Short mmCIF file of C-alpha atoms in Angstrom, two decimals:
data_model
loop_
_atom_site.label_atom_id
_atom_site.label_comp_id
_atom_site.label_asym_id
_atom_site.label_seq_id
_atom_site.Cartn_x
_atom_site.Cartn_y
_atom_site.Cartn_z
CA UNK A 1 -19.95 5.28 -11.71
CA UNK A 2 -18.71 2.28 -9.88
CA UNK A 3 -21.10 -0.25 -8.39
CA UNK A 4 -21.25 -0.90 -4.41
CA UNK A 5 -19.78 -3.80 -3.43
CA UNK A 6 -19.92 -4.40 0.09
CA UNK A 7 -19.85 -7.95 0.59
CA UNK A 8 -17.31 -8.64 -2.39
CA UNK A 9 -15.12 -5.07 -0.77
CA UNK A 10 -15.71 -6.60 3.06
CA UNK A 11 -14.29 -10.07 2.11
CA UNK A 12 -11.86 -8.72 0.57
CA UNK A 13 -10.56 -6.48 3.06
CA UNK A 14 -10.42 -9.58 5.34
CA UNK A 15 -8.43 -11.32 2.77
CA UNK A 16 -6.01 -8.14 3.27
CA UNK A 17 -5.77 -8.68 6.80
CA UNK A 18 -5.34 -12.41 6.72
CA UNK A 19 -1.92 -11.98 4.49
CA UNK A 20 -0.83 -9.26 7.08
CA UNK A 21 -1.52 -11.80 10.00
CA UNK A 22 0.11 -14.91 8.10
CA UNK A 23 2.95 -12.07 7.40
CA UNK A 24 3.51 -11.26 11.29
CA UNK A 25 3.16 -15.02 12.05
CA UNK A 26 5.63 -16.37 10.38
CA UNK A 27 8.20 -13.75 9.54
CA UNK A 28 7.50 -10.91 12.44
CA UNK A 29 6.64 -8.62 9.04
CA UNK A 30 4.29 -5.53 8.37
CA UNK A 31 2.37 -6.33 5.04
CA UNK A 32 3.44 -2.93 3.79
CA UNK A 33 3.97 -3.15 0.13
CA UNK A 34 5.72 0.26 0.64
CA UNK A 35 8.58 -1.72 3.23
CA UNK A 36 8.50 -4.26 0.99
CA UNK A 37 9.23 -3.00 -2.22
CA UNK A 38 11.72 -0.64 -0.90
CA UNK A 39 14.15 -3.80 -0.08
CA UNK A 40 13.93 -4.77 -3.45
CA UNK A 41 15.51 -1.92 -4.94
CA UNK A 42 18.93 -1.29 -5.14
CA UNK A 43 21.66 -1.99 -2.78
CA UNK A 44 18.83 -4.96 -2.43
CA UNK A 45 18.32 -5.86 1.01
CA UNK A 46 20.08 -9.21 2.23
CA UNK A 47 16.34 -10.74 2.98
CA UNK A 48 14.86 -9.87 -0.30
CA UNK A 49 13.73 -13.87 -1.13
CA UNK A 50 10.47 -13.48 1.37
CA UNK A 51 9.84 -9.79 -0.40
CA UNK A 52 10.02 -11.23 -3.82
CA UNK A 53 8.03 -14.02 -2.73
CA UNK A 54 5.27 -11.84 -1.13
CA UNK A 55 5.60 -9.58 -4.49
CA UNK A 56 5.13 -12.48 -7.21
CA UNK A 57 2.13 -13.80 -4.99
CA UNK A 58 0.25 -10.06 -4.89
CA UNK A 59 0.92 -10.03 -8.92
CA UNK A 60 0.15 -13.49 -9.22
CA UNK A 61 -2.96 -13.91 -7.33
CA UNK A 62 -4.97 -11.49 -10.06
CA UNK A 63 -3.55 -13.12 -12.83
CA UNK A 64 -4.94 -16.64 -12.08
CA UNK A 65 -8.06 -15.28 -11.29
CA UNK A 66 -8.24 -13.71 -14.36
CA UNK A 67 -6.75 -17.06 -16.08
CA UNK A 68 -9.79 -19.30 -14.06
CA UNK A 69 -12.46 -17.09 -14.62
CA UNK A 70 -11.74 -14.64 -17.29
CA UNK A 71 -11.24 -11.19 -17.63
CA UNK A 72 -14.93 -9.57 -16.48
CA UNK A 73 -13.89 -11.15 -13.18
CA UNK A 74 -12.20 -8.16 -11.86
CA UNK A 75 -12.75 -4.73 -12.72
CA UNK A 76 -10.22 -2.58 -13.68
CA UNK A 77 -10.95 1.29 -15.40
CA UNK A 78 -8.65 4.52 -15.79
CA UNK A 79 -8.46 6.58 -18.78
CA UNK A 80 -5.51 8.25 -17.09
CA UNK A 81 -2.91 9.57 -19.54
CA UNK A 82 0.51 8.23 -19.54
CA UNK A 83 1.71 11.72 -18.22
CA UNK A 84 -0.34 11.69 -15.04
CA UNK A 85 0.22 8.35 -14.50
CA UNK A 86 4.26 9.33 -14.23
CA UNK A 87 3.79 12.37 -12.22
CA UNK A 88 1.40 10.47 -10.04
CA UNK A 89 3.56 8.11 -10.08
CA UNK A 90 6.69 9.93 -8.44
CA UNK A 91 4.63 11.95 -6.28
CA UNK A 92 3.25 8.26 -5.01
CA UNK A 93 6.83 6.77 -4.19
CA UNK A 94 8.16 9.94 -3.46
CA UNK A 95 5.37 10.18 -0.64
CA UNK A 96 5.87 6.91 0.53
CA UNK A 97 9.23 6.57 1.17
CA UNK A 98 9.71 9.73 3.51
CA UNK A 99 5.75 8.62 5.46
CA UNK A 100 7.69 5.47 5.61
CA UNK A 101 4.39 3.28 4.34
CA UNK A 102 1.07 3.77 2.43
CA UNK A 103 -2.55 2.34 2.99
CA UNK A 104 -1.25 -1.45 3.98
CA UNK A 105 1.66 -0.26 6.31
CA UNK A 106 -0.06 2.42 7.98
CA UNK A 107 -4.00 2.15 6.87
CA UNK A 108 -3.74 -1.59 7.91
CA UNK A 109 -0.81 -2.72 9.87
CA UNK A 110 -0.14 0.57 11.70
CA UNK A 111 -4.15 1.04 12.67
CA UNK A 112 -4.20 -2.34 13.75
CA UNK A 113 -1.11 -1.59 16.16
CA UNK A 114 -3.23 1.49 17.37
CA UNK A 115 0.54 3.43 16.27
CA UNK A 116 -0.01 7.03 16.29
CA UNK A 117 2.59 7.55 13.73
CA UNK A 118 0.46 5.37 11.34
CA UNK A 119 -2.89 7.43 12.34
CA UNK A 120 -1.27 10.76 11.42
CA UNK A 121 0.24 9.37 7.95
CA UNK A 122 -3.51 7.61 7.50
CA UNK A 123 -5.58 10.68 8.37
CA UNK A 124 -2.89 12.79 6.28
CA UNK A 125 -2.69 11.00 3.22
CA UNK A 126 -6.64 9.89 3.36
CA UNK A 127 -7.47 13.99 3.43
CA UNK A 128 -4.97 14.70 0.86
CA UNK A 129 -6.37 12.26 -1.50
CA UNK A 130 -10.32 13.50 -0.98
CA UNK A 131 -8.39 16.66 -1.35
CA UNK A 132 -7.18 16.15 -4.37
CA UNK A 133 -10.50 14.02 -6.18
CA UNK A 134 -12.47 17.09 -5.54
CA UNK A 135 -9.78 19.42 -7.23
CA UNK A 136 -9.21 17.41 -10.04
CA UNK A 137 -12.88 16.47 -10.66
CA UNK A 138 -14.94 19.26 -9.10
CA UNK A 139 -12.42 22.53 -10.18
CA UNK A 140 -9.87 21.22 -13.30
CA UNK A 141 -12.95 19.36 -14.16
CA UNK A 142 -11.32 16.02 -14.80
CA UNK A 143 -7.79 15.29 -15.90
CA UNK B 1 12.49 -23.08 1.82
CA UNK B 2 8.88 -22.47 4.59
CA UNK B 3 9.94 -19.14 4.63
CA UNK B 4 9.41 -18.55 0.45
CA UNK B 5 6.67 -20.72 0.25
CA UNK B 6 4.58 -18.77 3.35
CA UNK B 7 5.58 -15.32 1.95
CA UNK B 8 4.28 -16.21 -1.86
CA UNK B 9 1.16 -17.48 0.30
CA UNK B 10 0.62 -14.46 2.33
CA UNK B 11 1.65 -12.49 -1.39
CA UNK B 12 -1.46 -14.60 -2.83
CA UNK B 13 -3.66 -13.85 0.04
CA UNK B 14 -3.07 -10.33 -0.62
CA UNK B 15 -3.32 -9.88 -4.25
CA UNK B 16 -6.23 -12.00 -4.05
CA UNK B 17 -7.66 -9.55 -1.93
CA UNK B 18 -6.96 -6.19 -3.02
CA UNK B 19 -8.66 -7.66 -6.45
CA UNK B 20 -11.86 -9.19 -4.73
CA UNK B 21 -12.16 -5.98 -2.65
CA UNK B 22 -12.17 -3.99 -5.45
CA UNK B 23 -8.57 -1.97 -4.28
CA UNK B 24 -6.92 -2.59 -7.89
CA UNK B 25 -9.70 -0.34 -9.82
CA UNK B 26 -8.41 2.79 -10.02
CA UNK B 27 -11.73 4.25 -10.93
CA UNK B 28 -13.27 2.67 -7.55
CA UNK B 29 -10.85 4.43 -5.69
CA UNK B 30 -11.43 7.64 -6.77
CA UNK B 31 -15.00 7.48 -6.37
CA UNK B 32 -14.28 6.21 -2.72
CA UNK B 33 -12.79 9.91 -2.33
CA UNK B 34 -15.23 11.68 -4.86
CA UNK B 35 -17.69 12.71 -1.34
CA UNK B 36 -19.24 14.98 -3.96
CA UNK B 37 -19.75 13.41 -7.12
CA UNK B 38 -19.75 9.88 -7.65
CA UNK B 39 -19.52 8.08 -4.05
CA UNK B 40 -18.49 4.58 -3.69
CA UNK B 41 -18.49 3.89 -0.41
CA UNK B 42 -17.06 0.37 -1.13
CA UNK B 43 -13.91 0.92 0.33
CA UNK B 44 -14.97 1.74 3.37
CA UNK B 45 -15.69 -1.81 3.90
CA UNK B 46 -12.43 -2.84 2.98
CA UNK B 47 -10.40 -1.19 5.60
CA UNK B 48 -13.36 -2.42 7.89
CA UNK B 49 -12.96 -5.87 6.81
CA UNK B 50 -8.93 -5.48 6.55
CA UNK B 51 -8.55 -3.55 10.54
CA UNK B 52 -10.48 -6.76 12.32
CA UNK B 53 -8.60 -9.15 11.01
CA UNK B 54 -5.60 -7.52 11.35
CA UNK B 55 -6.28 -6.24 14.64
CA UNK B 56 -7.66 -9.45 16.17
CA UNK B 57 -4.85 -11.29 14.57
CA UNK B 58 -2.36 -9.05 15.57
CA UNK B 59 -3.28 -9.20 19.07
CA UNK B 60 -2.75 -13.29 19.80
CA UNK B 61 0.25 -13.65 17.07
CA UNK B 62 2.29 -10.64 19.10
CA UNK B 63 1.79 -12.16 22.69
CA UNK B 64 4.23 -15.20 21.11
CA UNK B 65 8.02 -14.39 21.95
CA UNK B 66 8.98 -14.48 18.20
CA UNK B 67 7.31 -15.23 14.73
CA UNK B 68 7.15 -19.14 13.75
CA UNK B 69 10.29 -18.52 10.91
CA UNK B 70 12.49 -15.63 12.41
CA UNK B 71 13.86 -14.82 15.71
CA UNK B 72 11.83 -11.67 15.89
CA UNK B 73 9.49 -9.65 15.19
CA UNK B 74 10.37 -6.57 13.43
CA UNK B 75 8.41 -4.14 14.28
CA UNK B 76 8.85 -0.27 13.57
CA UNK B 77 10.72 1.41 16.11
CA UNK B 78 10.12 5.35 15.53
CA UNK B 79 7.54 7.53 17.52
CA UNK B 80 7.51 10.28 16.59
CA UNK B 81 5.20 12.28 14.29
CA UNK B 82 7.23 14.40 12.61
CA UNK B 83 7.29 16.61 9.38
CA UNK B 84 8.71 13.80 7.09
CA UNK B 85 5.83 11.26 7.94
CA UNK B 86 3.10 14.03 7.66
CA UNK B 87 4.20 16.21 4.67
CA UNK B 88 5.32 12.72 2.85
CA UNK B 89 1.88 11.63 3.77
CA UNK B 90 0.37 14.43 2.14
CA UNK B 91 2.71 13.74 -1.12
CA UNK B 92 1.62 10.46 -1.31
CA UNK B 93 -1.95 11.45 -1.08
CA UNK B 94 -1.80 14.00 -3.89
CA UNK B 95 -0.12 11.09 -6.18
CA UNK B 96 -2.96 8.55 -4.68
CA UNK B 97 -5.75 11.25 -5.93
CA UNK B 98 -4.68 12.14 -9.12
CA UNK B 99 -4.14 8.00 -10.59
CA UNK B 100 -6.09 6.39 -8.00
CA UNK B 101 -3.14 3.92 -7.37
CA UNK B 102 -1.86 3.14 -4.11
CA UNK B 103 1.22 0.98 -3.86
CA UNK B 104 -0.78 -2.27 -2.53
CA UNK B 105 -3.17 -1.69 -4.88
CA UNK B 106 -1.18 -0.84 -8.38
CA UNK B 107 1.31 -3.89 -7.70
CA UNK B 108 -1.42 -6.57 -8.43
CA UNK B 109 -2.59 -4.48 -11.16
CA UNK B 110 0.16 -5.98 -12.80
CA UNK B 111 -0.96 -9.38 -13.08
CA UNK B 112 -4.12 -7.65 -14.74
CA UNK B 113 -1.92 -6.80 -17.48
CA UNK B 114 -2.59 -3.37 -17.57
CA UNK B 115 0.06 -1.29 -18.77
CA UNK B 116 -1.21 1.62 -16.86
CA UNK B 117 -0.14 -0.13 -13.79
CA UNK B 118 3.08 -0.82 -14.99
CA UNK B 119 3.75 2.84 -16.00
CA UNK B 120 2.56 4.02 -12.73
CA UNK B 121 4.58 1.20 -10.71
CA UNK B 122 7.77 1.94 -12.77
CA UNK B 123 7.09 5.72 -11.64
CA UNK B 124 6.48 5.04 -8.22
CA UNK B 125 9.63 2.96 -8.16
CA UNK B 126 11.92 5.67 -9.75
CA UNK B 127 10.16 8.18 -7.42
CA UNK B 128 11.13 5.91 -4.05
CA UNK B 129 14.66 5.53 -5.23
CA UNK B 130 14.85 9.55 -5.77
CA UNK B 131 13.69 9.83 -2.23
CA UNK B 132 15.76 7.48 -0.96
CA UNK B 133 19.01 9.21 -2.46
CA UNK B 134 17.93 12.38 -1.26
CA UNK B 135 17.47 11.62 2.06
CA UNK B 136 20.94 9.53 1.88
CA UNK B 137 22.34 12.85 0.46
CA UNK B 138 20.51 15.04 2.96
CA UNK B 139 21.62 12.71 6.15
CA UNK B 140 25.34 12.85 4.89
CA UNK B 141 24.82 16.87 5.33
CA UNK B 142 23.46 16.79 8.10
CA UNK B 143 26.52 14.01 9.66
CA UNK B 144 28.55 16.28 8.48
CA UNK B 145 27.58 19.36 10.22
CA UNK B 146 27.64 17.46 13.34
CA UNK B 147 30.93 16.35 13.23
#
């Protein structure tokens, strides 16, 4: 069980959207950590300073937080083994790359564009994952 | 210099976010998707939060002729809905609802510490660069036929 957390989920999620609004301001950029990433791998794209910028910030942010106020500040549980996490893993970037974005590029950015291409991937990848939970949990019986 | 310093912000912003919302737990995630077990509904209110901001935002920044650093915006071009967006969607979804990482989600999980992020975002990595080959590899075919 996880506890409800609308208030702490709601500000949040506005926090979300105020990075991908600072993000269009300034650099005319989708907050798509999917885009992003991709132009840090190799042959590494020629504006990769902004995306390794944006990338130390999202990795950063959690580790202050953690620093100010210690580590019951955010909660963080999976008992996932190592092997799931690897095939999950590929399947994730695998995904990704050909739906060209995942829940900030298309769940965020794209809905907020009202692009159909980001409503299919969103609807698509949202059913696949309920999909999946209820295999996994409700048939395998937990991984 | 603007240009690093307003990207690491927005990169803040973000992470700071996807940990207050509750994004970067893995087990929060699933339940958001577990309709018949454990429901969180948490998440909902994250994309609620998340789409009017964005959307509202999106709205007045877009009616400037270009972005305050760059001379324009770079927005994606493609329209249609075709079977690599929707079957890679599905991919992705099946990866999303077996670890309960998404990409935005996982890549703050690093500054947690957790190594379970790191094996997943290593993963996830490797798996983007596979794709990214293959489809190099399959649109050299496909060139080729056509020439």
């Amino acid at each position: 069980m996880t506890e409800f957390t609308p208030v702490a989920s709601f500000l949040g999620g506005t926090m979300i959207g105020l990075a991908a609004v600072l993000l269009m301001a300034v650099h005319g950029r989708i907050a798509g950590m999917t885009g992003i990433l991709t132009g840090l791998l190799p042959p590494l794209a020629a504006d990769w300073a902004w995306r390794a910028a944006f990338i130390v910030g999202a990795i950063g942010a959690p580790a202050l937080i953690v620093a100010l106020a210690g580590r019951s500040a955010i909660a963080f549980e999976s008992s996932m083994p190592a092997l799931w996490l690897v095939a999950g893993g590929l399947l994730v970037g695998f995904g990704v790359h050909f739906a060209s974005g995942c829940t900030s590029g298309h769940g965020v950015c794209g809905l907020a564009r009202l692009s159909p291409r980001s409503m299919a991937a969103t609807v698509t990848f949202m059913a696949a994952t309920a999909a999946t939970v209820f295999f996994v949990r409700h048939v395998l019986g937990g991984l | 210099m603007a240009r690093i310093a307003l990207a690491l912000l927005a990169g803040l912003v973000f992470g700071a976010g996807i940990a207050v919302s509750g994004m970067i737990n893995p087990a929060k995630v699933l339940n958001f998707f577990d309709l018949a077990g454990s429901w969180d509904p948490s998440l909902a209110f994250v994309m609620g939060g998340a789409l009017i901001v964005t959307a509202i935002g999106y709205r007045v920044v877009l009616q400037r002729p270009k972005p305050l650093l760059d001379e324009t915006f770079h927005l994606p071009t493609a329209r249609r809905i075709d079977l690599p967006l929707v079957s890679g969607a599905a991919v992705f979804g099946i990866g999303w609802g077996i670890t309960g990482f998404c990409p935005g989600g996982a890549v703050p999980a690093l500054g947690l510490g957790q190594p379970r992020a790191l094996i997943f975002v290593t993963s996830m990595l490797a798996g983007i660069a596979l794709a990214r080959f293959l489809r190099g590899g399959l649109a050299g075919r496909a060139r080729s036929r056509t020439a």
